[in-house]
mmCIF file of C-alpha atoms in Angstrom:
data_model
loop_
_atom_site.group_PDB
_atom_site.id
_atom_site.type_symbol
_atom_site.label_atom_id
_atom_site.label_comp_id
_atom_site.label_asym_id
_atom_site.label_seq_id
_atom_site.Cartn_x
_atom_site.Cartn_y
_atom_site.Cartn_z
ATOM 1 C CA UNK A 1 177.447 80.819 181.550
ATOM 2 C CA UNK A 2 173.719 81.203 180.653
ATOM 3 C CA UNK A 3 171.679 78.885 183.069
ATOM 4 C CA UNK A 4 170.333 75.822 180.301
ATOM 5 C CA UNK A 5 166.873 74.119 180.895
ATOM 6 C CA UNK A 6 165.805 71.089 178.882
ATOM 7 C CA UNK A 7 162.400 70.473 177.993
ATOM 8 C CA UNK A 8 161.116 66.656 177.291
ATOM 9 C CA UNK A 9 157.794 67.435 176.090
ATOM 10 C CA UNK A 10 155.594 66.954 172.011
ATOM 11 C CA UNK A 11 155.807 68.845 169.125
ATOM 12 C CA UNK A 12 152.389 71.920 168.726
ATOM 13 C CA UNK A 13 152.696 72.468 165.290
ATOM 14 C CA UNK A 14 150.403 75.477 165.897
ATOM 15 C CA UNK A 15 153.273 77.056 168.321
ATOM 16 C CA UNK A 16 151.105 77.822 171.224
ATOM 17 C CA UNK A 17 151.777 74.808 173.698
ATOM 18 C CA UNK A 18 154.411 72.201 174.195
ATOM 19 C CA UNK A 19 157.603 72.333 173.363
ATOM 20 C CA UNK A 20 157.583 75.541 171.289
ATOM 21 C CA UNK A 21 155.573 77.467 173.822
ATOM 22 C CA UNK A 22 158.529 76.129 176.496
ATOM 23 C CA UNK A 23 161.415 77.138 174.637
ATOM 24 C CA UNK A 24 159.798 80.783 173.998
ATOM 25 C CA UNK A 25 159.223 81.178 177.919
ATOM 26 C CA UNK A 26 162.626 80.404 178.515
ATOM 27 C CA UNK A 27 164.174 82.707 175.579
ATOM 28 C CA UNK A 28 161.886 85.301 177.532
ATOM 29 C CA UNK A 29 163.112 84.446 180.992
ATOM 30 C CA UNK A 30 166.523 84.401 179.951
ATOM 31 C CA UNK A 31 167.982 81.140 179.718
ATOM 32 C CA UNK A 32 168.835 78.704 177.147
ATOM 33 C CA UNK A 33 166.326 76.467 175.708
ATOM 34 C CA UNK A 34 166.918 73.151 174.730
ATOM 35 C CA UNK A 35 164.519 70.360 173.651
ATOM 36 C CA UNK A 36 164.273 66.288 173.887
ATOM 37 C CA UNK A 37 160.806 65.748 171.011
ATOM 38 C CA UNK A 38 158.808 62.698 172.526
ATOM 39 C CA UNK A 39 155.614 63.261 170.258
ATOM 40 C CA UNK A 40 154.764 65.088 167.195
ATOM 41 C CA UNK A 41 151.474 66.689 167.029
ATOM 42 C CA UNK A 42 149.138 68.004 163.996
ATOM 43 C CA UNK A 43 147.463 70.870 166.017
ATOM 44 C CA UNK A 44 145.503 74.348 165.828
ATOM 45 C CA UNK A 45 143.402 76.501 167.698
ATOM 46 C CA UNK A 46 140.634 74.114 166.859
ATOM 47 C CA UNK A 47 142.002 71.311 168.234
ATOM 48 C CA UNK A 48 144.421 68.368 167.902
ATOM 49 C CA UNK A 49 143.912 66.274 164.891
ATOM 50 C CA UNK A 50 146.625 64.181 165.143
ATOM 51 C CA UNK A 51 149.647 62.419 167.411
ATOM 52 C CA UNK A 52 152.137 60.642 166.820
ATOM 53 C CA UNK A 53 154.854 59.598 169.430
ATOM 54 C CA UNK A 54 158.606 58.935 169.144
ATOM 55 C CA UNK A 55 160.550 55.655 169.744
ATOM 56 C CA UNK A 56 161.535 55.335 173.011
ATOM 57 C CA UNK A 57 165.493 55.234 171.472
ATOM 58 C CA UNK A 58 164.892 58.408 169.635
ATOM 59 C CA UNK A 59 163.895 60.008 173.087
ATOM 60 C CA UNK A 60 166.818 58.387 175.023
ATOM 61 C CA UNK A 61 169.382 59.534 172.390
ATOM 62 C CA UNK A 62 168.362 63.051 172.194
ATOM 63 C CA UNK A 63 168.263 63.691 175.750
ATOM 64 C CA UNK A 64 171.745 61.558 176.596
ATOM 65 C CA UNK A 65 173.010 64.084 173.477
ATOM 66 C CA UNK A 66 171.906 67.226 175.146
ATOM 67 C CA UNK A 67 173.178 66.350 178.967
ATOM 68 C CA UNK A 68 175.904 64.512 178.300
ATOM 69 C CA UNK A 69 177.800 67.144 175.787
ATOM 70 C CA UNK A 70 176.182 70.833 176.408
ATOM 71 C CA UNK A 71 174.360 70.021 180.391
ATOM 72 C CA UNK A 72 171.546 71.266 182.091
ATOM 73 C CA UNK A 73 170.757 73.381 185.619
ATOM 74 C CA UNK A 74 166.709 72.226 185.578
ATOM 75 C CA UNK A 75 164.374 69.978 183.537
ATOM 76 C CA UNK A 76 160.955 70.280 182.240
ATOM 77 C CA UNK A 77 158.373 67.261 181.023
ATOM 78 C CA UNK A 78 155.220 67.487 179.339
ATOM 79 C CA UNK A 79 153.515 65.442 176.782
ATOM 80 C CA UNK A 80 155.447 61.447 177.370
ATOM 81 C CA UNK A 81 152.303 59.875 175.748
ATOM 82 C CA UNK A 82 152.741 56.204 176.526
ATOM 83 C CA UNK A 83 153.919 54.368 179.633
ATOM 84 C CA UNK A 84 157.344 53.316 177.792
ATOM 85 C CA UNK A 85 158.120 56.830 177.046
ATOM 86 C CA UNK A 86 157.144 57.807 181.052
ATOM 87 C CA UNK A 87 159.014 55.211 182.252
ATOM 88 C CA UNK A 88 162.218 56.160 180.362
ATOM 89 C CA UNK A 89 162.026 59.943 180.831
ATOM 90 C CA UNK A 90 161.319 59.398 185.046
ATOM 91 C CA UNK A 91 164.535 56.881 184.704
ATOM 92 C CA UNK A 92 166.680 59.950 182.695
ATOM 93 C CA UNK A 93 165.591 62.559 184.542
ATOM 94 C CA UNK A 94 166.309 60.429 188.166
ATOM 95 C CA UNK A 95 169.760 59.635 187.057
ATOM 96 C CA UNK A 96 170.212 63.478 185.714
ATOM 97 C CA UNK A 97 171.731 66.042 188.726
ATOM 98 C CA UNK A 98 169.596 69.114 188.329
ATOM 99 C CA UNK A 99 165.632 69.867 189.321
ATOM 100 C CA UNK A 100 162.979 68.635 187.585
ATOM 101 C CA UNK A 101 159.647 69.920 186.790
ATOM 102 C CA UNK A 102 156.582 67.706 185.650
ATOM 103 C CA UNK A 103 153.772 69.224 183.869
ATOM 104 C CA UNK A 104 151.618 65.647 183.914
ATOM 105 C CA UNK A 105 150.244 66.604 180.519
ATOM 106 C CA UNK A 106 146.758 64.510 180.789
ATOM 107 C CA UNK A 107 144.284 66.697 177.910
ATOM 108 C CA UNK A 108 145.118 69.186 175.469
ATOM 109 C CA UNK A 109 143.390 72.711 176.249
ATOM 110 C CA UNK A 110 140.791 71.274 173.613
ATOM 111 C CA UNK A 111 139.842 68.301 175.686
ATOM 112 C CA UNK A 112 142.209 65.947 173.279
ATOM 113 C CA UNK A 113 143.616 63.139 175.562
ATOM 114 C CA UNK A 114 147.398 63.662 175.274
ATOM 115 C CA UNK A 115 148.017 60.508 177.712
ATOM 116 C CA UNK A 116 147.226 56.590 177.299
ATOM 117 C CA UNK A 117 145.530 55.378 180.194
ATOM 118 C CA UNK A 118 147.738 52.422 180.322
ATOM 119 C CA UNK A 119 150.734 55.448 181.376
ATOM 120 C CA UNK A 120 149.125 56.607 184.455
ATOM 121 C CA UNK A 121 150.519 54.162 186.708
ATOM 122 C CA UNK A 122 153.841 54.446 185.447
ATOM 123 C CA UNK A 123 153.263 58.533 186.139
ATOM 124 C CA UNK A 124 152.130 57.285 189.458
ATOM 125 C CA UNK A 125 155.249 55.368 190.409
ATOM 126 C CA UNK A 126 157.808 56.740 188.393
ATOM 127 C CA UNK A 127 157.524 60.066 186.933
ATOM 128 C CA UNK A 128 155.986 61.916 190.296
ATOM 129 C CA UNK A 129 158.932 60.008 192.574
ATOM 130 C CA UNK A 130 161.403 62.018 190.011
ATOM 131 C CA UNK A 131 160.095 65.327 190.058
ATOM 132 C CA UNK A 132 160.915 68.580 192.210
ATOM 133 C CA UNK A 133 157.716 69.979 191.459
ATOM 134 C CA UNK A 134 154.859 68.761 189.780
ATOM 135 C CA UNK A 135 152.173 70.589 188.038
ATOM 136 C CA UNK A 136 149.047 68.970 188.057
ATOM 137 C CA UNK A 137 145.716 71.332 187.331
ATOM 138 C CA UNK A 138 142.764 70.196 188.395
ATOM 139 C CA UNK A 139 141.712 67.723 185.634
ATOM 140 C CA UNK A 140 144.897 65.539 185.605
ATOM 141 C CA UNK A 141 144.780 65.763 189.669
ATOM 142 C CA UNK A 142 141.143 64.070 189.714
ATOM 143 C CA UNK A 143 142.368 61.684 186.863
ATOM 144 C CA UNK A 144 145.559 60.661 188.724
ATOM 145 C CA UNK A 145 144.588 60.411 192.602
ATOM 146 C CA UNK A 146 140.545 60.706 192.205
ATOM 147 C CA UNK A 147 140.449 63.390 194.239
ATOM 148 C CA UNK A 148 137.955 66.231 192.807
ATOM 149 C CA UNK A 149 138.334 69.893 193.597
ATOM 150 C CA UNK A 150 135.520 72.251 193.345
ATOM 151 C CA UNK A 151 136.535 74.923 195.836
ATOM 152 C CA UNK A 152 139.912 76.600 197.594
ATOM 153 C CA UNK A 153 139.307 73.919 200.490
ATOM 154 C CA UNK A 154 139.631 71.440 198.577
ATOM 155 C CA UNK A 155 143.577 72.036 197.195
ATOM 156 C CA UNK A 156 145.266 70.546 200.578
ATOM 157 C CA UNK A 157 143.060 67.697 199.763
ATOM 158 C CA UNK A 158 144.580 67.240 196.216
ATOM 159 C CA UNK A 159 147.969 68.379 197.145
ATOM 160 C CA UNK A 160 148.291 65.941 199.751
ATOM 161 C CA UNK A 161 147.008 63.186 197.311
ATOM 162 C CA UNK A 162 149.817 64.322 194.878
ATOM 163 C CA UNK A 163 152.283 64.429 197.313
ATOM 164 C CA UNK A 164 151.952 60.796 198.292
ATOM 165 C CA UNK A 165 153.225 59.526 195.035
ATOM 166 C CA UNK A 166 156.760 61.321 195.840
ATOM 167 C CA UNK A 167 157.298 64.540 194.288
ATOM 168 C CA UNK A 168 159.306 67.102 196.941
ATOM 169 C CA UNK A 169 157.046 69.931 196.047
ATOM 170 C CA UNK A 170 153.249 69.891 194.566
ATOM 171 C CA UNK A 171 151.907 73.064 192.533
ATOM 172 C CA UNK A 172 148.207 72.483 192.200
ATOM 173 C CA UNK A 173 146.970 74.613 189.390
ATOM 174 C CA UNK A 174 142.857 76.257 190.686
ATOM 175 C CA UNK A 175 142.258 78.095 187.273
ATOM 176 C CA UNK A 176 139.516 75.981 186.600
ATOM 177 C CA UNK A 177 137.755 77.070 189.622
ATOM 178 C CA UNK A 178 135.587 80.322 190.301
ATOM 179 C CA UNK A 179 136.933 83.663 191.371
ATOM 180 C CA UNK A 180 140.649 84.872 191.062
ATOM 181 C CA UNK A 181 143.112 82.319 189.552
ATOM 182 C CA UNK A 182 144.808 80.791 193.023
ATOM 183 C CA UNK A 183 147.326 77.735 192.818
ATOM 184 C CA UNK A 184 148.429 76.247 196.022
ATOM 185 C CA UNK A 185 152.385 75.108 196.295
ATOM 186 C CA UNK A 186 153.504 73.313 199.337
ATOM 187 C CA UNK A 187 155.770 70.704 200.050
ATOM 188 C CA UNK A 188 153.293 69.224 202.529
ATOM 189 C CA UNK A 189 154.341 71.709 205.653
ATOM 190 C CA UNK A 190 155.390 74.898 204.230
ATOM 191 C CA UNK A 191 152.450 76.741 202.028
ATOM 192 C CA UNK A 192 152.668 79.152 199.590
ATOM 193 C CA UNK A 193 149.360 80.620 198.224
ATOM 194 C CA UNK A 194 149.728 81.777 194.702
ATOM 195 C CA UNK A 195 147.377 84.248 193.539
ATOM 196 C CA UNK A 196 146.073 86.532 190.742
ATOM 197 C CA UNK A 197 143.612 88.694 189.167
ATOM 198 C CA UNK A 198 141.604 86.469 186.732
ATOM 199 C CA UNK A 199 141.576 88.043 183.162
ATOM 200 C CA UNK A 200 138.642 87.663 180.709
ATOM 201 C CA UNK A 201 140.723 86.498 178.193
ATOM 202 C CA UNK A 202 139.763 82.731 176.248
ATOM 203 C CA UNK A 203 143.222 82.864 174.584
ATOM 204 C CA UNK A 204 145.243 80.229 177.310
ATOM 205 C CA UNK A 205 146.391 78.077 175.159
ATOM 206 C CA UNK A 206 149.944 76.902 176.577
ATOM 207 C CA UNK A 207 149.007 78.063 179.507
ATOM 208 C CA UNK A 208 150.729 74.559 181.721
ATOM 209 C CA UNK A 209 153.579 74.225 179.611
ATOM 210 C CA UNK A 210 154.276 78.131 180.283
ATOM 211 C CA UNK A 211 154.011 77.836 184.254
ATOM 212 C CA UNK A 212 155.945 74.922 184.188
ATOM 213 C CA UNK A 213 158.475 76.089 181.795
ATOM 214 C CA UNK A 214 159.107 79.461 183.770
ATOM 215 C CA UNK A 215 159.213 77.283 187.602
ATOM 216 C CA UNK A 216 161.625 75.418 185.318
ATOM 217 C CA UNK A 217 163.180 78.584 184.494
ATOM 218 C CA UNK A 218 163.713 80.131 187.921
ATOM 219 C CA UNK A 219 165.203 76.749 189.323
ATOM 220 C CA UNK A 220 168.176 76.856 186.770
ATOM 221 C CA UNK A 221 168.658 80.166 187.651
ATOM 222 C CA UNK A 222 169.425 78.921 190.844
ATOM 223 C CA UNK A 223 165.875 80.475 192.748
ATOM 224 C CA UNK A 224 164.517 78.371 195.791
ATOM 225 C CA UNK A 225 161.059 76.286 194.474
ATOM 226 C CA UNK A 226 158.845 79.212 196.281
ATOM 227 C CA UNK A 227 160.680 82.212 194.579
ATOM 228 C CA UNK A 228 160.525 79.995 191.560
ATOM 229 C CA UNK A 229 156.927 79.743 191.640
ATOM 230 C CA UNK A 230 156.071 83.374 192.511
ATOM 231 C CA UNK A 231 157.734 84.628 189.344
ATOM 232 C CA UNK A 232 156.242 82.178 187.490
ATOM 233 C CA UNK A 233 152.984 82.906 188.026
ATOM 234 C CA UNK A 234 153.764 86.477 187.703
ATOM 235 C CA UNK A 235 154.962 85.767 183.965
ATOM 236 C CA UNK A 236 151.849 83.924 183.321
ATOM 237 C CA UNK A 237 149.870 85.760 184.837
ATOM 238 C CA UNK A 238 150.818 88.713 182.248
ATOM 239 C CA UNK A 239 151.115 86.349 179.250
ATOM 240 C CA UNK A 240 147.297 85.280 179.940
ATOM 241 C CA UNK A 241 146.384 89.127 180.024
ATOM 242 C CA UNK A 242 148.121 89.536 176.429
ATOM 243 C CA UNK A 243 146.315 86.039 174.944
ATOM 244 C CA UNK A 244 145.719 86.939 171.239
ATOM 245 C CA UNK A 245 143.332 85.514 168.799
ATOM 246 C CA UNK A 246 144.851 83.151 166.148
ATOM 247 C CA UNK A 247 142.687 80.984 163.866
ATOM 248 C CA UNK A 248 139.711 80.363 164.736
ATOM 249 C CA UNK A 249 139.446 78.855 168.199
ATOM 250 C CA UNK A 250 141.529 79.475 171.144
ATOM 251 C CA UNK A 251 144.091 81.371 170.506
ATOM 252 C CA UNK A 252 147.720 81.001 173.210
ATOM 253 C CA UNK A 253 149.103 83.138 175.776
ATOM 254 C CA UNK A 254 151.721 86.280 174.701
ATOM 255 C CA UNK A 255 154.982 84.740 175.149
ATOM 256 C CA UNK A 256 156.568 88.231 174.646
ATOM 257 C CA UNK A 257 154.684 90.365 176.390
ATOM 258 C CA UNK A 258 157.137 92.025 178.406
ATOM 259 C CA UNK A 259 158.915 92.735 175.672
ATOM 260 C CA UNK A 260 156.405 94.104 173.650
ATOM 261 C CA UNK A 261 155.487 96.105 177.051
ATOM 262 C CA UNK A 262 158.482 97.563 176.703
ATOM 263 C CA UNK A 263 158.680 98.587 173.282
ATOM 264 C CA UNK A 264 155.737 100.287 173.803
ATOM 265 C CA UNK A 265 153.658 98.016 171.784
ATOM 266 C CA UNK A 266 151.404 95.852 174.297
#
């Protein structure tokens, strides 16, 4: 049967991040997408001029619906929005027998907060305890341990911060910083350095949600967290390369690329 991922994540009504950016990197990685909506965005390449988040019930009964009836091999969250929704997605996803992955959606690309402040505690104590792996880039790792990273030293730092809330496996995002695009994953004794060309390419929009998504990917598929991880960031890595311009801001990362790569069309 195909390996089946479920992503809990809000609604980008311009298709570049969230849950339709997740569900095309798993229809491109070759499993079978399903989603749980926790928040319905109005959002462009601009920006995000709107949010609007679910009922806690509405949540609850579309993820019992999925993994009760069709199951899942490996989980993703992104966008929860509010500490209720947190706290009931971290309390699913605990009770739910496969890996999770948890993209601790803070900001949108744009800079739009994505998170009420009154939820990071219950990401704290909840959520991270739940996860596999978490995601963190730099911004939501100063916002949820303090720590600030403005070099490659500085990831065991923030790693080890993230680590201490209870996730198994930490993948510290470093595309913010200088030079090639390097994310550390470790567990807290094994390391796995995770690096890339850097492309001059503004079109990332999606980029978390695709990592994430792939890791998420890779685990149904039955890969080890590592393995996971290094084909991840290779299928990033190439959907940055193929950003495209759409609208008139930042456009989002090729979903298809290898596809198109092989048609002959990239």
């Amino acid at each position: 049967m195909i390996p089946r991922v479920l992503t809990v994540a809000g609604s980008d009504s311009g298709g570049g991040a969230g849950v339709q950016a997740d569900l095309k990197t798993m229809l491109a990685l070759g499993v079978h997408g399903m989603s749980v909506i926790t928040a319905v965005t109005a959002q462009n390449s601009l920006g995000v001029q709107g949010a609007w988040e679910l009922p806690v019930e509405a949540v609850r009964a579309q993820y019992r619906s999925v993994v009760d009836d069709i199951g899942v091999q490996a989980v993703k969250t992104g966008m929860l929005a509010s500490a209720e929704l947190v706290e009931a997605v971290a309390e699913l996803i605990a009770g739910t027998d496969a890996p999770a992955v948890v993209d601790p959606v803070g900001v949108s690309k744009h800079g739009d907060s994505l998170l009420a402040a009154s939820a990071l505690d219950s990401v704290r104590t909840a959520l991270l305890p739940a996860a596999t792996v978490a995601t963190p880039n730099l911004d939501e790792v100063r916002q949820l341990t303090g720590v600030g990273v403005e070099s490659e030293d500085d990831l065991r730092r923030a790693a080890a911060a993230v680590l201490a809330y209870g996730p198994r496996w930490v993948l510290i995002k470093g595309g913010h910083l200088a030079g090639d695009a390097v994310d550390l994953l470790t567990d807290g004794s094994a390391e796995h350095w995770l690096r890339a060309p850097r492309h001059d390419n503004r079109h990332t929009h999606g980029t978390g949600c695709t990592l994430a998504s792939a890791i998420a990917s890779g685990l149904a598929k039955g890969l080890p967290v590592p393995e996971a991880a290094h084909a991840a960031k290779e299928y990033v890595t190439g959907a940055i390369a193929a950003g495209f311009a759409l609208g008139a801001g930042i456009g989002p990362v090729d979903h298809g690329w290898r596809t198109r790569a092989q048609d002959g069309r990239a």
